[in-house]
Short mmCIF file of C-alpha atoms in Angstrom, two decimals:
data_model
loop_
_atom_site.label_atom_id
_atom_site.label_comp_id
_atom_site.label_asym_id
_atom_site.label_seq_id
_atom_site.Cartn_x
_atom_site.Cartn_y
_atom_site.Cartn_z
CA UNK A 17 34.60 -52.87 13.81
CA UNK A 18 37.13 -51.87 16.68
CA UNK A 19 37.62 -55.29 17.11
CA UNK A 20 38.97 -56.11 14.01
CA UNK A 21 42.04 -53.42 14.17
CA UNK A 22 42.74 -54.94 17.90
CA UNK A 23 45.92 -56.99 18.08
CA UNK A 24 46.19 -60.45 16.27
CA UNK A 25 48.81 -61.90 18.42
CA UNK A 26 50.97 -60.56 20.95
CA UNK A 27 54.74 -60.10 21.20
CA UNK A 28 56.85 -62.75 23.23
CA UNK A 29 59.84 -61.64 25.65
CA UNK A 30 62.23 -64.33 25.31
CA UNK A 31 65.55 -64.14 27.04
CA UNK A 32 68.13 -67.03 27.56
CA UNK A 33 65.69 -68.95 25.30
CA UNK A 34 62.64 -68.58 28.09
CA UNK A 35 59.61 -67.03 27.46
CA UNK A 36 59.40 -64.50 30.52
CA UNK A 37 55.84 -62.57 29.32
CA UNK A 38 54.05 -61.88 25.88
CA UNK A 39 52.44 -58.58 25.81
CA UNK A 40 50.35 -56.40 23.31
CA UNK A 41 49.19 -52.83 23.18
CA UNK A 42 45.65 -50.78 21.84
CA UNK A 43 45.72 -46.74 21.75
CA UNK A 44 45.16 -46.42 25.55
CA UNK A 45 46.83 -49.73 27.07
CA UNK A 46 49.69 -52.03 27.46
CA UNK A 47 48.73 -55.85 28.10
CA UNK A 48 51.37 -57.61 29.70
CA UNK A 49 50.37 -61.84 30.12
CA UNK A 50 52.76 -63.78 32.39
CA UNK A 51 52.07 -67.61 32.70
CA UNK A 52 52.08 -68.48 36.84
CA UNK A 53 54.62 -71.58 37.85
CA UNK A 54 52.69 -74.27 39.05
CA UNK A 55 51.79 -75.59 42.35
CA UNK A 56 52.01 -71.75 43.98
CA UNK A 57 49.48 -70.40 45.59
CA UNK A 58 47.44 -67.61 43.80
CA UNK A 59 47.64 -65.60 47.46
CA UNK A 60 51.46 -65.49 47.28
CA UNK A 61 51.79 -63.58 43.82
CA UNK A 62 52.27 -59.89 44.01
CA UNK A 63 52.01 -56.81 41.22
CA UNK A 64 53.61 -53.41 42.06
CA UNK A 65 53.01 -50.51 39.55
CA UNK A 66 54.44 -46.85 39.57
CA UNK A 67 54.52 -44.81 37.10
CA UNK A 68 57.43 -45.52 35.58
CA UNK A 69 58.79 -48.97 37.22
CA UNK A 70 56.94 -52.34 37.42
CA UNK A 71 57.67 -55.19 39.98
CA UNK A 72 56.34 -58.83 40.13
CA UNK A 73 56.89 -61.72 41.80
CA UNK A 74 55.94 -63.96 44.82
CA UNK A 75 56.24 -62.78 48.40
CA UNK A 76 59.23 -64.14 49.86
CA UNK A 77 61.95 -64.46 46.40
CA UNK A 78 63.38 -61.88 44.72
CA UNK A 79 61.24 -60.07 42.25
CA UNK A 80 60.31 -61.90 38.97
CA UNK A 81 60.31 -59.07 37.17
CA UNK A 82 61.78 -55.41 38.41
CA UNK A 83 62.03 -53.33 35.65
CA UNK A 84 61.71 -49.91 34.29
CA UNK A 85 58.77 -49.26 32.27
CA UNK A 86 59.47 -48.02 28.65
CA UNK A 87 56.90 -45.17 29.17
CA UNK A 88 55.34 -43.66 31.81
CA UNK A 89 51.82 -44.84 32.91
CA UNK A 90 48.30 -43.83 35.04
CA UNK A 91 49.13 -45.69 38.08
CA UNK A 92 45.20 -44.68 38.99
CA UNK A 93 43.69 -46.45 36.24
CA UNK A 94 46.15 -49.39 36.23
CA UNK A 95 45.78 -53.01 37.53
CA UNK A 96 46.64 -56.83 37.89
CA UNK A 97 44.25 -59.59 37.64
CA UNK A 98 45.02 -63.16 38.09
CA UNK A 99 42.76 -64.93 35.23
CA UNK A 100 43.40 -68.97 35.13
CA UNK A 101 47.20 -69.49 34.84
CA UNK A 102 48.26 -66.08 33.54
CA UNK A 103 49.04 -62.50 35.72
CA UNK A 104 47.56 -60.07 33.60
CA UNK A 105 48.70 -56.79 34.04
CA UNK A 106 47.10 -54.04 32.22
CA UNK A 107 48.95 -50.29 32.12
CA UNK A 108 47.11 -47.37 31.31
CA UNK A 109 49.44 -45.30 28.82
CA UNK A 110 50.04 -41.84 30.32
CA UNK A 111 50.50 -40.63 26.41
CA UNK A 112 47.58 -42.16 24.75
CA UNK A 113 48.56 -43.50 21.68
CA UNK A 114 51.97 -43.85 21.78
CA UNK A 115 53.62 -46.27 19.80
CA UNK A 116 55.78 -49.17 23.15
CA UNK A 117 58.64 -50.92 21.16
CA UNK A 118 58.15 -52.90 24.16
CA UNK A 119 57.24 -52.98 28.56
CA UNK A 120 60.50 -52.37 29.58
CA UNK A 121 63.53 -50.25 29.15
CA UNK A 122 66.32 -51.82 27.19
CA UNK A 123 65.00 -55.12 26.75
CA UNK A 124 63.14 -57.22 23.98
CA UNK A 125 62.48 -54.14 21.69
CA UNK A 126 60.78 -54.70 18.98
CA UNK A 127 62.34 -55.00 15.70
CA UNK A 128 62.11 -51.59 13.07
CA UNK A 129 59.70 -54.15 10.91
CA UNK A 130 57.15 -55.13 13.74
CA UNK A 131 57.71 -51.35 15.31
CA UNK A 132 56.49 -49.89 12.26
CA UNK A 133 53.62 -52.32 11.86
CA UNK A 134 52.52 -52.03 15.24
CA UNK A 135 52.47 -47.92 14.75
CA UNK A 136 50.26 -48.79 11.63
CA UNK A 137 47.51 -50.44 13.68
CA UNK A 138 47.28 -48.18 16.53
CA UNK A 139 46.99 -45.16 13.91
CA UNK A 140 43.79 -47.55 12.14
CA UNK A 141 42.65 -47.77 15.71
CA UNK A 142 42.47 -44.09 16.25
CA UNK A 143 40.98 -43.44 12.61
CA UNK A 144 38.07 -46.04 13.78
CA UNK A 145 37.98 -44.35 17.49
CA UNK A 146 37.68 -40.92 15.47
CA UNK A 147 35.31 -41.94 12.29
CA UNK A 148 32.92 -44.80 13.82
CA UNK A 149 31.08 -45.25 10.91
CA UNK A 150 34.03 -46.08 8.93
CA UNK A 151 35.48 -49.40 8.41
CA UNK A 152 39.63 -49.31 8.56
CA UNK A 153 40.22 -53.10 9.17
CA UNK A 154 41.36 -53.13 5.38
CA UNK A 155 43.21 -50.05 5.17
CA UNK A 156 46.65 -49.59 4.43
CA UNK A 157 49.74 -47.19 4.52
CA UNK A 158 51.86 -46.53 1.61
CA UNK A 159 55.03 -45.40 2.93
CA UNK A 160 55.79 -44.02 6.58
CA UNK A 161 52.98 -44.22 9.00
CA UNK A 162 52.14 -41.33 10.94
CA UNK A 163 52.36 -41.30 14.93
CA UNK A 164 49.04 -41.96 16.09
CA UNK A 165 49.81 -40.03 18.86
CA UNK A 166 50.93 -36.49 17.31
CA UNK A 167 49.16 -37.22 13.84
CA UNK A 168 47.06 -34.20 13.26
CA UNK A 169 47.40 -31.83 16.15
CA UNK A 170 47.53 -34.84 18.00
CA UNK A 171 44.95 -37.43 19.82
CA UNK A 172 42.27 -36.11 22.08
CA UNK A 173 41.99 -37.93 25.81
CA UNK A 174 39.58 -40.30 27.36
#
């Protein structure tokens, strides 16, 4: 049932009218997807993650991307894969369940709409994380949504 509250699409970062990533979030992670120029070997591509700053690129140019992170995130627990065409980079949330209007500080935030909706989901996420039995794909909020993250006395860690 977890499956159905997961993300339905993910969220584009567009800027000069180029897509530079898309990225998407659950209660504990933040999925960033950026699609690898061609003809560059695999060996050459490089992720750096701290806790608050994330670097990529290919050895030898200047960073791709070398940016402040919106949040602060397990460095321990994060990683980079390369899967097909696409540098996957998956950040463990230091705050689980916090609500990301987006990756990186002061760019491609989310508007109040999509913010609000995305808040919605993660909080159905940690009502089915909480209540297994239950079924919350259909659920909705009438009014303001709660912060999954402080709802309640708050969200208990992995």
């Amino acid at each position: 049932m977890a499956e159905k509250l997961a993300p339905e699409k993910r969220h584009s970062f567009v800027h000069n009218g180029q897509k530079v990533f898309e990225w998407d979030q659950t209660l504990e992670e933040l999925n960033i997807y950026i699609t690898l120029p061609e003809n560059v070997p695999k060996k050459l591509f490089y992720c750096k993650i701290d806790s608050k700053h994330l670097e990529v690129g290919i050895k030898g140019n200047p960073p791709y991307l070398n940016h402040d992170l919106m949040n602060p995130v397990k460095t321990d627990c994060s990683f980079w894969t390369l899967e097909d065409d696409i540098l996957h980079v998956t950040l463990q949330k230091r705050d689980k369940g916090q609500t990301w209007s987006s990756p990186i500080m002061g760019q491609g935030q989310l508007d109040p709409y999509a913010s609000d909706l995305e808040q919605k989901r993660l909080m159905l996420q940690r009502f089915q994380e909480e209540n297994p039995g239950f079924d919350f794909s259909q659920a909705q909020f009438s009014g303001n949504c709660p912060d999954p993250r402080t709802f309640m006395g708050g969200i208990g860690s992995s």
